[in-house]
Coordinates of C-alpha atoms and ligand atoms in Angstrom, one line a residue:
X526 CA 35.3 20.3 8.6
X527 CA 38.8 21.1 7.6
X528 CA 41.3 19.6 5.3
X529 CA 45.0 20.0 5.7
X530 CA 45.2 21.9 2.5
X531 CA 45.1 25.6 1.9
X532 CA 44.6 26.8 5.5
X533 CA 45.9 30.3 6.2
X534 CA 49.1 30.1 8.2
X535 CA 49.2 31.2 11.7
X536 CA 51.0 34.6 12.1
X537 CA 54.3 34.0 13.7
X538 CA 57.8 35.4 13.2
X539 CA 59.9 32.8 11.5
X540 CA 63.6 32.4 12.2
X541 CA 65.8 33.2 9.1
X542 CA 66.6 29.5 8.7
X543 CA 63.0 28.6 8.5
X544 CA 62.4 31.3 5.9
X545 CA 65.2 29.7 3.8
X546 CA 63.5 26.3 4.1
X547 CA 60.1 27.8 3.2
X548 CA 61.6 29.6 0.2
X549 CA 63.2 26.3 -1.0
X550 CA 59.7 24.8 -1.1
X551 CA 57.9 27.8 -2.6
X552 CA 60.5 28.0 -5.3
X553 CA 59.5 24.7 -6.9
X554 CA 56.7 24.2 -9.4
X555 CA 53.3 23.5 -7.8
X556 CA 52.6 19.7 -7.8
X557 CA 56.2 18.9 -7.0
X558 CA 56.9 16.9 -3.9
X559 CA 60.2 17.1 -2.0
X560 CA 61.6 14.8 0.6
X561 CA 63.4 16.4 3.6
X562 CA 66.7 15.5 1.9
X563 CA 65.6 17.4 -1.2
X564 CA 64.6 20.4 0.8
X565 CA 67.9 20.2 2.7
X566 CA 69.9 20.1 -0.6
X567 CA 68.0 23.1 -2.0
X568 CA 68.1 25.2 1.2
X569 CA 71.9 24.6 1.5
X570 CA 72.4 26.4 -1.8
X571 CA 71.2 29.5 0.0
X572 CA 72.7 28.8 3.4
X573 CA 75.6 26.4 3.2
X574 CA 75.9 26.1 6.9
X575 CA 72.4 24.9 7.4
X576 CA 72.3 21.5 9.2
X577 CA 69.9 18.6 8.4
X578 CA 68.5 18.6 11.9
X579 CA 67.5 22.3 11.5
X580 CA 65.8 21.5 8.2
X581 CA 64.0 18.6 9.8
X582 CA 62.8 20.7 12.8
X583 CA 61.9 23.6 10.4
X584 CA 59.8 21.4 8.2
X585 CA 57.9 20.0 11.2
X586 CA 57.2 23.5 12.5
X587 CA 56.3 25.0 9.1
X588 CA 53.8 22.2 8.5
X589 CA 52.4 22.7 12.0
X590 CA 51.8 26.3 11.2
X591 CA 50.3 25.6 7.8
X592 CA 53.0 27.1 5.6
X593 CA 53.8 23.8 3.9
X594 CA 52.0 20.5 3.7
X595 CA 53.5 17.3 4.8
X596 CA 52.3 14.3 2.8
X597 CA 52.6 10.8 4.2
X598 CA 52.2 8.6 1.2
X599 CA 51.6 4.9 2.1
X600 CA 54.4 2.8 0.7
X601 CA 56.8 5.7 0.2
X602 CA 60.1 5.5 2.1
X603 CA 59.6 8.9 3.7
X604 CA 57.2 11.8 3.9
X605 CA 57.2 14.5 1.2
X606 CA 56.6 18.2 1.4
X607 CA 54.8 20.5 -0.9
X608 CA 53.5 24.1 -0.9
X609 CA 50.0 24.8 0.2
X610 CA 47.5 24.1 -2.6
X611 CA 43.9 23.3 -3.4
X612 CA 42.7 20.0 -1.9
X613 CA 43.9 17.1 -3.9
X614 CA 44.7 13.4 -3.7
X615 CA 48.0 11.7 -4.5
X616 CA 48.9 8.9 -6.8
X617 CA 52.0 6.9 -6.1
X618 CA 53.5 4.6 -8.8
X619 CA 54.3 1.3 -7.2
X620 CA 56.9 0.7 -9.9
X621 CA 59.0 3.9 -10.1
X622 CA 57.8 5.5 -6.8
X623 CA 56.8 8.8 -8.4
X624 CA 54.2 10.8 -6.7
X625 CA 51.8 13.1 -8.5
X626 CA 48.8 15.2 -7.6
X627 CA 45.3 14.2 -8.6
X628 CA 42.5 16.7 -8.6
X629 CA 40.2 14.9 -6.2
X630 CA 38.6 15.5 -2.9
X631 CA 35.8 13.8 -1.0
X632 CA 32.5 15.7 -1.2
X633 CA 32.0 17.6 2.1
X634 CA 28.5 16.0 2.6
X635 CA 30.2 12.6 2.5
X636 CA 32.7 13.6 5.2
X637 CA 29.9 15.1 7.4
X638 CA 27.9 11.9 7.0
X639 CA 30.8 9.6 7.9
X640 CA 31.6 11.7 10.9
X641 CA 28.1 11.6 12.1
X642 CA 27.6 7.9 11.4
X643 CA 30.8 6.9 13.3
X644 CA 30.6 9.7 15.9
X645 CA 34.0 11.1 14.8
X646 CA 35.5 14.5 14.4
X647 CA 37.4 14.3 11.1
X648 CA 40.2 16.8 10.9
X649 CA 42.4 15.8 8.0
X650 CA 41.5 14.2 4.7
X651 CA 44.3 12.4 2.9
X652 CA 43.7 10.1 -0.1
X653 CA 46.4 8.2 -1.9
X654 CA 45.9 6.0 -5.0
X655 CA 48.5 3.4 -5.9
X656 CA 49.1 1.8 -9.2
X657 CA 51.3 2.3 -12.3
X658 CA 52.1 5.6 -13.9
X659 CA 51.9 6.2 -17.7
X660 CA 55.6 5.4 -18.3
X661 CA 55.5 2.2 -16.2
X662 CA 52.4 0.6 -17.5
Ligands
ZN1551 ZN1 56.0 4.8 -12.7
ZN1552 ZN1 50.5 17.0 -3.7

């Protein structure tokens, strides 16, 4: 059973551009979620010549390798990225679109039970709650 959070990254030499992208994400406070555009804007401060296509490719590779986490939040216009963290769920406000972390993960026994019951191999757990945040209620 594995979740997409907190795995140890594969050892691989990263190109300098990718290190800049990674630093842009590790630089932010835990619990902050950045779109590819946000990452692009931050990384450009360090490397003004960086192109968006490179950032896009870099993010895909970095999440594949486990350095960053890509979060596809239902209802959000685009995926967001965050640094690796403890397993958690997300809450998306349907009014202002803000996304925040919720300390929540399914009990491992439940996942094992589900997998067995439906004859599945569950590899990624991703939970999103939707509703209204404190300032929109
Ligand atoms: Zn809100
Ligand atoms: Zn998160």
